[in-house]
């Protein structure tokens, strides 16, 4: 880390909690201070000290086409000339909504919001309003944003009350959030049995990507689809990460499962603050102003963010081979880790090396990882010009901008770092 990043971090800490506006950026898990980024282009980012790195964070997923993708940049610049925000409807909101619905043709309506956290919070409110039930099931290790009712961890047993996982969250806010174990059917069945007729929805990352990449076991998503149908509950796919990444139609297309609701973020906004939740007309018509479930936002459907989203989705729609290219690139990284004896999980262009013995299929498996070994690996990768997520519990993201030269250099860096 150079002098300018150090100086900027010290200065930031005087006015921003921890010097960062999102905790993982602080680099505490890897025993160093963060890089401050000056600019990015294609598959590379550049820090304030002149360092250049091959980027596998990709702004935590949105930059599937690479940084500063020119059609997006050009469209955003043109849109800015017309004003940054109106607080009134625009045609582009409908254009983006139709693009999203083309990707998930079994859905009917879209509500645009500003972040993945807001999309999930709203979707759960809609599910409760539609079913007239209060309880939801989420999975340990699945992250659905920082809204109060979802920041929970397991208690002493599966069926005990859920306790807040953050200071400042009243216990009552999480009392209706039930916790199951990802990839564990029995834990879900037990919660449905103990809460008959009370569960509004099950929310799941179809591919868990916030405890590192942990794919669903064969049949697990199909099981969730069936048990929710059998109990009159909704199935919500949180595709803030997997949406438009595993396929144009996201995880629902990739696995052939049709949930009742989907939340999108990251890629859907082309790098701008934008997210969405989608469902059928029957469910979405409970949302105000049509129905009684209230959700609003001054900047929802912001014209600049919508413009970026439209251009990015058009590019993905018009070149589906992007998914083949980034999958092949990621598979070569996966093979390199495996050759070196490192446990690695991959689904499409998402992958995570885990510094642990044995496979990783659950939250408890993830907790066995050697985080100090990961931190040493991270620092070596950085020294070798490769920027990966500063946490064992995050994914690597491949973009269509990554080149053969990037691949060769990354493979060399991995071999020098493990």
Coordinates of C-alpha atoms in Angstrom, one line a residue, residues 8 39 52 117 130 152 169 173 197 286 379 410:
X8 CA -6.4 9.1 2.4
X39 CA -10.1 4.8 -11.7
X52 CA -2.5 -1.4 -11.4
X117 CA -31.2 -4.4 0.6
X130 CA -50.0 -11.1 0.1
X152 CA -30.0 -12.6 12.5
X169 CA -31.6 -4.2 16.1
X173 CA -37.6 -7.2 14.8
X197 CA -49.8 -22.0 8.4
X286 CA -50.8 -5.7 -3.5
X379 CA -1.6 -10.1 0.3
X410 CA -3.6 -14.5 -12.7

